[in-house]
PDB file of C-alpha atoms in Angstrom:
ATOM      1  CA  UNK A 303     112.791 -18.568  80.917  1.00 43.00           C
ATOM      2  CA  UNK A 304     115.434 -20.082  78.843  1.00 45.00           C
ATOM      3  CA  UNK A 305     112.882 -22.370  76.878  1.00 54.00           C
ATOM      4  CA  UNK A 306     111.364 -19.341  75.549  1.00 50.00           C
ATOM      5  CA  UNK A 307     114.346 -18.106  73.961  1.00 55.00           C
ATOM      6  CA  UNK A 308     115.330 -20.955  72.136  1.00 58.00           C
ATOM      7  CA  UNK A 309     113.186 -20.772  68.850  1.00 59.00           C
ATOM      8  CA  UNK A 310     108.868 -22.311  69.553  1.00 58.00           C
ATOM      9  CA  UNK A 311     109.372 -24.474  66.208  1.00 64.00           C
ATOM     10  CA  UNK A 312     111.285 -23.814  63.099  1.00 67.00           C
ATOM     11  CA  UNK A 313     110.571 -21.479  60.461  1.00 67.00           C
ATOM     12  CA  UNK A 314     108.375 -22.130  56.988  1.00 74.00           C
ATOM     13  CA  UNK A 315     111.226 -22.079  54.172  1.00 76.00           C
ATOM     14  CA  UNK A 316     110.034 -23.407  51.110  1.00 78.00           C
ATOM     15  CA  UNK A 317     111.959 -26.287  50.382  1.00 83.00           C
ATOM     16  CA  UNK A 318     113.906 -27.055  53.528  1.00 86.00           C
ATOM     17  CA  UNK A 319     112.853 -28.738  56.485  1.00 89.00           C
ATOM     18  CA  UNK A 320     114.085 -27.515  59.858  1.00 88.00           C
ATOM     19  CA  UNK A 321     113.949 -29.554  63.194  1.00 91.00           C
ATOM     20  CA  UNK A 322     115.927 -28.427  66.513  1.00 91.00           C
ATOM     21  CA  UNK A 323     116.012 -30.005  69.947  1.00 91.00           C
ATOM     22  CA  UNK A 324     118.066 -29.204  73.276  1.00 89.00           C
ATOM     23  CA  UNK A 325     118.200 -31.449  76.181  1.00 89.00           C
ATOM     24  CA  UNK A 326     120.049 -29.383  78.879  1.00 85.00           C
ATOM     25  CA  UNK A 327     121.973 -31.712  81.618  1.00 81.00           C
ATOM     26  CA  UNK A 328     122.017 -29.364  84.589  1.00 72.00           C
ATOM     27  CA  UNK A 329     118.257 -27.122  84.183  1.00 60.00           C
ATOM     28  CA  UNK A 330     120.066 -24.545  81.674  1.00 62.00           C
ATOM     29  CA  UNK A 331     121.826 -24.917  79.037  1.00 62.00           C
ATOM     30  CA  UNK A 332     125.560 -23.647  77.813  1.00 76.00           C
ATOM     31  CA  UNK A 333     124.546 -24.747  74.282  1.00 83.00           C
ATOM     32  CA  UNK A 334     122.002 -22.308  71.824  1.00 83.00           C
ATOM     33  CA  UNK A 335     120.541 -22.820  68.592  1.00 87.00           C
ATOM     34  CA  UNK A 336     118.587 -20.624  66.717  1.00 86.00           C
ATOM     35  CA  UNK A 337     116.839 -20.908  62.501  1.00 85.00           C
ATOM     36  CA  UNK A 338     118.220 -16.854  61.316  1.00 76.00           C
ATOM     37  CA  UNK A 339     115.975 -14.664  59.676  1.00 62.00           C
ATOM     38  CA  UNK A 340     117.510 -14.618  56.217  1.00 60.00           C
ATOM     39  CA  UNK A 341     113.751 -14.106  54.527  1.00 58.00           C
ATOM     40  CA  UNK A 342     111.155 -16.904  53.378  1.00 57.00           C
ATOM     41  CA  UNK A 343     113.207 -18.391  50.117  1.00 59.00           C
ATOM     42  CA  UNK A 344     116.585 -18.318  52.734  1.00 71.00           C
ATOM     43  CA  UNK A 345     117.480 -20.798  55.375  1.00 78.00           C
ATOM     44  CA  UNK A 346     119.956 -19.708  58.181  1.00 84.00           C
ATOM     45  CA  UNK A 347     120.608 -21.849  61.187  1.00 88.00           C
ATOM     46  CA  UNK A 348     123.596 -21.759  64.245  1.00 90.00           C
ATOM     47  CA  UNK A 349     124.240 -23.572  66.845  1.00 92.00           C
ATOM     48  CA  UNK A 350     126.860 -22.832  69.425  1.00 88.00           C
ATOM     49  CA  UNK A 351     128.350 -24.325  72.780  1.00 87.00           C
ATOM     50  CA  UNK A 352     129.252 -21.938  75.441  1.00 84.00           C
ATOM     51  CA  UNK A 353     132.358 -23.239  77.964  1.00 74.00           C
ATOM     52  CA  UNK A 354     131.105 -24.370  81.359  1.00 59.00           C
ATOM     53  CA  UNK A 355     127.816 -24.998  82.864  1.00 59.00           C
ATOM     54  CA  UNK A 356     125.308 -24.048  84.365  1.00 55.00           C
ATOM     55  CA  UNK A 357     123.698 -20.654  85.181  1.00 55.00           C
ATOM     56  CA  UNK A 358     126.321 -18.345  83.608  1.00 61.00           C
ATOM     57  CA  UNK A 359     126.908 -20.373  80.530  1.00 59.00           C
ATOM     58  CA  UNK A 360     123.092 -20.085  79.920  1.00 57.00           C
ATOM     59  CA  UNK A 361     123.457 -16.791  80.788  1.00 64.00           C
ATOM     60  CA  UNK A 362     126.246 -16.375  78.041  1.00 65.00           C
ATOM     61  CA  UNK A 363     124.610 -18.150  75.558  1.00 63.00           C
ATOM     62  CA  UNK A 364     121.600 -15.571  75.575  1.00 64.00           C
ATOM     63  CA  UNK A 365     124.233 -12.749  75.234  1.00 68.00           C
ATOM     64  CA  UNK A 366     125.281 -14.523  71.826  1.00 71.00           C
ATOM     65  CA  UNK A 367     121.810 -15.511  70.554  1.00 68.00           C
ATOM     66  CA  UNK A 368     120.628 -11.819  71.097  1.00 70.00           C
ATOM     67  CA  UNK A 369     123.536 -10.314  69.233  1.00 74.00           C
ATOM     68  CA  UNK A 370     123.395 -13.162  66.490  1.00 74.00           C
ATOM     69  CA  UNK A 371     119.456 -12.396  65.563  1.00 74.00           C
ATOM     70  CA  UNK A 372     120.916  -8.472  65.299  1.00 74.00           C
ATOM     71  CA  UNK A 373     123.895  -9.544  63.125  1.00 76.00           C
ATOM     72  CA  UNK A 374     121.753 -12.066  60.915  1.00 74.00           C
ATOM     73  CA  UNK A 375     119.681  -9.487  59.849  1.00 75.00           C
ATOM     74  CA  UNK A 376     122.451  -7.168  58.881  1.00 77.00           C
ATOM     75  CA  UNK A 377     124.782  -9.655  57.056  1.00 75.00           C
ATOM     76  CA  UNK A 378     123.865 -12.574  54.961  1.00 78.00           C
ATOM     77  CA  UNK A 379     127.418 -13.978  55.091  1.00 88.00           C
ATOM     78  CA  UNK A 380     128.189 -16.377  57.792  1.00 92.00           C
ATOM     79  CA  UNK A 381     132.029 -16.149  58.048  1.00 93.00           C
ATOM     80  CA  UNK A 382     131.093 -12.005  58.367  1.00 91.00           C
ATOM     81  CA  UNK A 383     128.408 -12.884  61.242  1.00 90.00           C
ATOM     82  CA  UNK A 384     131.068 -14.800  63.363  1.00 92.00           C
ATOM     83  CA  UNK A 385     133.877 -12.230  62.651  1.00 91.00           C
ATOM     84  CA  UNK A 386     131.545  -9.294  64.123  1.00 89.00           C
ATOM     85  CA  UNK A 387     130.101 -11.965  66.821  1.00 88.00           C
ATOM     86  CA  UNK A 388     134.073 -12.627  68.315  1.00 89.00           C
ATOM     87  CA  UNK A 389     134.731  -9.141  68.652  1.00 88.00           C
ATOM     88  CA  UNK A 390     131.612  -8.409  70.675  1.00 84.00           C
ATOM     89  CA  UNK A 391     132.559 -11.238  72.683  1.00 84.00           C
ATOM     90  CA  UNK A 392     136.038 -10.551  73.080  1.00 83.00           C
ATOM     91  CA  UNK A 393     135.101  -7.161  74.167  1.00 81.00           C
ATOM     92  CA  UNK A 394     133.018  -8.372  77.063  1.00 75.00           C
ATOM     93  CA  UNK A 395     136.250  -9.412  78.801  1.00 63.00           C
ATOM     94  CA  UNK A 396     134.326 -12.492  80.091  1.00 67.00           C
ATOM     95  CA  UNK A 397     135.927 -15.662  80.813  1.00 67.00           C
ATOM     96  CA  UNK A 398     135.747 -18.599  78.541  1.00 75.00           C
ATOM     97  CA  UNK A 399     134.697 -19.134  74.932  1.00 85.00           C
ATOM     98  CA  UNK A 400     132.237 -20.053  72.835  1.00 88.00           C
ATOM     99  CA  UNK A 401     131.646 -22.973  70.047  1.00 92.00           C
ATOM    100  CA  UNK A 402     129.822 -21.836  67.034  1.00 92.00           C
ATOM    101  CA  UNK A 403     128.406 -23.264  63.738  1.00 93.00           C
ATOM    102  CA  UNK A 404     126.796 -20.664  61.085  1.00 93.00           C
ATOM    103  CA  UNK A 405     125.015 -21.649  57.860  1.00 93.00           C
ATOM    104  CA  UNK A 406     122.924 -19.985  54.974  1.00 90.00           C
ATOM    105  CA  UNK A 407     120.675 -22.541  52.563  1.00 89.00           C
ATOM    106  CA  UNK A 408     120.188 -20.430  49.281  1.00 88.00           C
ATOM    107  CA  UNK A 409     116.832 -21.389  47.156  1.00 85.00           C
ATOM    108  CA  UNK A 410     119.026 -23.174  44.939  1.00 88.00           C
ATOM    109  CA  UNK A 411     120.779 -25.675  47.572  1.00 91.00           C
ATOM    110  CA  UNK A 412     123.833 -23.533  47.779  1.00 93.00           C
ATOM    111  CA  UNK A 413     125.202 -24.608  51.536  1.00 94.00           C
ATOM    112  CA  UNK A 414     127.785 -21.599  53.239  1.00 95.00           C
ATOM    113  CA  UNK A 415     128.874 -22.489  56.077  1.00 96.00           C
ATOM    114  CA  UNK A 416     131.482 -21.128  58.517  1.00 96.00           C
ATOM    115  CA  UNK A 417     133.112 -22.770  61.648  1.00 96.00           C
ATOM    116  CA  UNK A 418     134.369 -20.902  65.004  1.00 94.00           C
ATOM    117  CA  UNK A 419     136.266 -24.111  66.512  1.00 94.00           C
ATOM    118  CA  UNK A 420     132.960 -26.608  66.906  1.00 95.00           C
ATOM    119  CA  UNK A 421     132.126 -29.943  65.687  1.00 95.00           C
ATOM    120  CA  UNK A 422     131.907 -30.685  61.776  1.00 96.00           C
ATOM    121  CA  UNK A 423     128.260 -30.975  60.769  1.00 96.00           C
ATOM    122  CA  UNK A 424     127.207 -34.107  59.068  1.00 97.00           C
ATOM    123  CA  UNK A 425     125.773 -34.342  54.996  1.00 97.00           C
ATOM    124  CA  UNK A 426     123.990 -37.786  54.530  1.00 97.00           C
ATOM    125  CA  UNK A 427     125.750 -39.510  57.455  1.00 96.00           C
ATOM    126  CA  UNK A 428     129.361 -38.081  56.402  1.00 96.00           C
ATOM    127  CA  UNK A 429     131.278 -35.111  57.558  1.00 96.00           C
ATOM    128  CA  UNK A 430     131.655 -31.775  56.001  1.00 95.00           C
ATOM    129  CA  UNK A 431     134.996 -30.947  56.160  1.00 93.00           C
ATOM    130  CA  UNK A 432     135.607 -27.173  57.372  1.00 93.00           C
ATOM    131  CA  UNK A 433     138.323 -25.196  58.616  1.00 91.00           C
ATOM    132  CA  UNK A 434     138.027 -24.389  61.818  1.00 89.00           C
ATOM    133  CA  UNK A 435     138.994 -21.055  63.062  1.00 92.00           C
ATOM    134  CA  UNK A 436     139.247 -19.911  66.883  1.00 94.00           C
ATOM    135  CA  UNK A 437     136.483 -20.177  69.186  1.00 92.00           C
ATOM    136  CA  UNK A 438     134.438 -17.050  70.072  1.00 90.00           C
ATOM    137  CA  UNK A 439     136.083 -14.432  72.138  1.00 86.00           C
ATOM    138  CA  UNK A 440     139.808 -15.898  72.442  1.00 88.00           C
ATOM    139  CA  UNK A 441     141.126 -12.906  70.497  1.00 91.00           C
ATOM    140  CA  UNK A 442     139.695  -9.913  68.813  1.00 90.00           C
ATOM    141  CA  UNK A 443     141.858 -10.855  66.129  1.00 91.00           C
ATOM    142  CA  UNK A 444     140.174 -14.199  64.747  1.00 93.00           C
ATOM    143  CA  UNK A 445     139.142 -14.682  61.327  1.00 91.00           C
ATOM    144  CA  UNK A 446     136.618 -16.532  60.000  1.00 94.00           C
ATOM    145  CA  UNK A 447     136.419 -18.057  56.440  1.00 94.00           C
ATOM    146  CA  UNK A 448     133.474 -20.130  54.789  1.00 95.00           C
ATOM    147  CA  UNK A 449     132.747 -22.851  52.491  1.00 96.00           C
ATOM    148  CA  UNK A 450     129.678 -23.613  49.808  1.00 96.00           C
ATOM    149  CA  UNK A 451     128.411 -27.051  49.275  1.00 95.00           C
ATOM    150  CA  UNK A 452     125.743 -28.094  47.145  1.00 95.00           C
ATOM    151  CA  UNK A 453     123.224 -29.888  47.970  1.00 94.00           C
ATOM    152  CA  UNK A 454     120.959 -32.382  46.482  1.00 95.00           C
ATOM    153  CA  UNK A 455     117.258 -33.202  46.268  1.00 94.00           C
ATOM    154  CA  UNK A 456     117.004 -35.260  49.748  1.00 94.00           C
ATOM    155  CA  UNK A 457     119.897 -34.160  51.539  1.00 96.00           C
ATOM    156  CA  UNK A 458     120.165 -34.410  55.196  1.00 96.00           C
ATOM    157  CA  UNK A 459     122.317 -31.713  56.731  1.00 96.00           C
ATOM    158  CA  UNK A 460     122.983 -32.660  61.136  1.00 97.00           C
ATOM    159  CA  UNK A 461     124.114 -30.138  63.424  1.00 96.00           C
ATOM    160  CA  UNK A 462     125.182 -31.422  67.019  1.00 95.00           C
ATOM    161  CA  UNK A 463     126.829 -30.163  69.907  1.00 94.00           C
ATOM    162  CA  UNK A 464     129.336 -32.771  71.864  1.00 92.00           C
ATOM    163  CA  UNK A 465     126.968 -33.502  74.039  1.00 93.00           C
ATOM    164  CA  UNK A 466     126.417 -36.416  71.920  1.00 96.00           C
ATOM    165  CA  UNK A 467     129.689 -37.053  71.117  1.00 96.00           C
ATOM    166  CA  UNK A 468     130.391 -37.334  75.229  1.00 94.00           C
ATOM    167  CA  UNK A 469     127.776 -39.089  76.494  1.00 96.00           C
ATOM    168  CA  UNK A 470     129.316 -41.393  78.863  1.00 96.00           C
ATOM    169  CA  UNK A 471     127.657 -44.915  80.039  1.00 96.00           C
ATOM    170  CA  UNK A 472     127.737 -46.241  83.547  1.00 95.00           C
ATOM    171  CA  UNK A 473     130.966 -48.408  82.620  1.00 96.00           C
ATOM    172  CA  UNK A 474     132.786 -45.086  81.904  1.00 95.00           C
ATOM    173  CA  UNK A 475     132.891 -45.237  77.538  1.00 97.00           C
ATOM    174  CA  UNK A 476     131.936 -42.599  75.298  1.00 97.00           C
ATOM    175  CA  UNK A 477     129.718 -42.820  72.986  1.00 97.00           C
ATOM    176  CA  UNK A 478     132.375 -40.933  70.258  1.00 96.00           C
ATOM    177  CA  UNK A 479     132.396 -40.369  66.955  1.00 96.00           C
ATOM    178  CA  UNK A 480     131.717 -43.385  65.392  1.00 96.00           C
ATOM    179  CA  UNK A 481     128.746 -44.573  67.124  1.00 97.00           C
ATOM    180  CA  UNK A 482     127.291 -40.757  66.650  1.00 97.00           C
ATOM    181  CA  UNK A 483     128.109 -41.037  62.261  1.00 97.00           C
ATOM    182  CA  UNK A 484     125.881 -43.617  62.225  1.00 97.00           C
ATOM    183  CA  UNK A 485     122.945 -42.128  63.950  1.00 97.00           C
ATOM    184  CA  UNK A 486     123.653 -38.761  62.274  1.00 97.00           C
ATOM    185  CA  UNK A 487     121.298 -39.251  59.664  1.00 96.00           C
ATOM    186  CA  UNK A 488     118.284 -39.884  61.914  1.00 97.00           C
ATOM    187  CA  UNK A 489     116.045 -37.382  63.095  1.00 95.00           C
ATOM    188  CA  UNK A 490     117.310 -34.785  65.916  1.00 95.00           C
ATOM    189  CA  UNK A 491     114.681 -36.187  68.418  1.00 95.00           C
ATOM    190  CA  UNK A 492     116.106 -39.794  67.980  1.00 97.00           C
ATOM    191  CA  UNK A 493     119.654 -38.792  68.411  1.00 97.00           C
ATOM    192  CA  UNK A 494     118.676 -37.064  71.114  1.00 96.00           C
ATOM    193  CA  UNK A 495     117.274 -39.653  72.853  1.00 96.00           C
ATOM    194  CA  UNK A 496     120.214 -42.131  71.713  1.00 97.00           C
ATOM    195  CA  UNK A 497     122.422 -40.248  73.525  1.00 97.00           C
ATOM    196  CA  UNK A 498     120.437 -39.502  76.559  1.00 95.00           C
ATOM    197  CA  UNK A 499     119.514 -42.967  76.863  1.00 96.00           C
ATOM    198  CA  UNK A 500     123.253 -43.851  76.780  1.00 97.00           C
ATOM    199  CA  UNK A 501     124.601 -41.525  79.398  1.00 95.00           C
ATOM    200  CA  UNK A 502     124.120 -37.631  79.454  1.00 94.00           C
ATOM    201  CA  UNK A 503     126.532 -35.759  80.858  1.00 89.00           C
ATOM    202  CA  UNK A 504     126.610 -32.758  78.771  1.00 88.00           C
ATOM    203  CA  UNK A 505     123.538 -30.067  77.425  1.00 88.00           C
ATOM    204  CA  UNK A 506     122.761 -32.401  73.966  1.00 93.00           C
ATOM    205  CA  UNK A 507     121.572 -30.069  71.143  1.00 93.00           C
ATOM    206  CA  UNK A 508     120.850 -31.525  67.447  1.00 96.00           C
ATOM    207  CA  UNK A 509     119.697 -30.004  64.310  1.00 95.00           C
ATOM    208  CA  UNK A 510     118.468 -31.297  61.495  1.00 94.00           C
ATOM    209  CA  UNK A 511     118.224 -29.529  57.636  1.00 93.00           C
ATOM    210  CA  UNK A 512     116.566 -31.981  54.780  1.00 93.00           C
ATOM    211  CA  UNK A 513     116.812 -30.001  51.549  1.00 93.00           C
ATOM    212  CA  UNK A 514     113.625 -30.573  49.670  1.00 85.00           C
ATOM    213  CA  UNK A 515     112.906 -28.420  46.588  1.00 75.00           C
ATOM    214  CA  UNK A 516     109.020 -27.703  45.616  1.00 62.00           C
ATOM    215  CA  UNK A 517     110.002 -28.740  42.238  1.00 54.00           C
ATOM    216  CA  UNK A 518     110.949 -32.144  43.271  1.00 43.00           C
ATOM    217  CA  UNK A 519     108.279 -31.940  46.559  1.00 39.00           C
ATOM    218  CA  UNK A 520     105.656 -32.181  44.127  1.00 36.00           C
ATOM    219  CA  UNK A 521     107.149 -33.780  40.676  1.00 36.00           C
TER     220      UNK A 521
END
């Protein structure tokens, strides 16, 4: 059931490429990704992290991916989307919190991106550096601001929840940052698999964004 919420393949944008994978650790997964619906010369892409495991962080995790496909097509401004997001989660009164990463790609290359407490996203195998406000639902009260970044002909944009970053191997280390910067400009399917293959623990999700304009595409 959860498989067919997640999105079937990404969307046709002209000039970006879109690629999203999630390898859940227990059956479900905590983590959720979605490309928004910010029209066909727009990208829009989140990914989030829901605390805990299992069936009720899945079950979460819908919760936020139905109200952010509601939100997405109201607002256009991703530090807006996660300030109306936190309050609806706040007001659930459920336990925990939730990780979240929100981003619009204008036709142009214009990156906006806004952070609710998850991990930086990577540009060309470097991180973006963000401020990172409170995670989803801690307080009704969190703010949310964004930054623009802009990006060049052949950019690669990465997305990943710490699944990645924690993968564990049978003699106990993590496979941490640094080892996870240098993969980060591979494909989402192979740092997938590098991290499986080194020790899951965790639901590993990775997206990928390669900014391609038609003008360059087909110079």
């Amino acid at each position: 059931i959860q498989e067919q919420l997640f999105p079937s393949g990404a969307p046709k944008v002209a000039g970006l490429e879109l690629y999203g994978i999630c390898r859940p650790a227990r059956g479900v997964s905590g983590d959720y990704y979605d490309f928004l619906p910010v029209g066909r010369d727009r990208g829009g892409m989140v990914l989030g992290d829901v605390s805990g495991k299992g069936l009720k962080a899945a079950m979460t995790g819908t919760v936020a991916l139905g109200a952010l496909r509601a939100l997405a097509k109201e607002y256009r401004s991703p530090s807006r989307i996660l300030t109306r997001l936190n309050v609806e989660i706040a007001e659930s009164k459920d336990d925990g919190f939730i990780t979240c990463l929100c981003a619009h790609i204008a036709p142009n290359g214009t990156l906006t991106v806004a952070n609710a407490g998850h991990l930086l996203p990577y540009r060309n195998g470097e991180e973006i550096e963000l401020e990172s406000g409170l995670p989803l639902g801690i307080t009704e009260a969190a703010e949310y601001s964004e930054k623009s970044v802009q990006l060049n002909p052949g950019d690669q944009l990465t997305f990943l929840s710490d699944g990645v970053i924690e993968a564990r191997n049978p003699e106990g280390e993590l496979y941490g940052f640094d080892r996870t910067r240098e993969i980060s400009t591979q494909s989402a399917e192979a740092i997938a698999n590098a991290a499986s293959t080194f020790g899951q623990e965790d639901d590993i999700t990775v997206l990928t964004l390669t900014f391609a304009p038609v003008g360059v595409v087909h110079a």
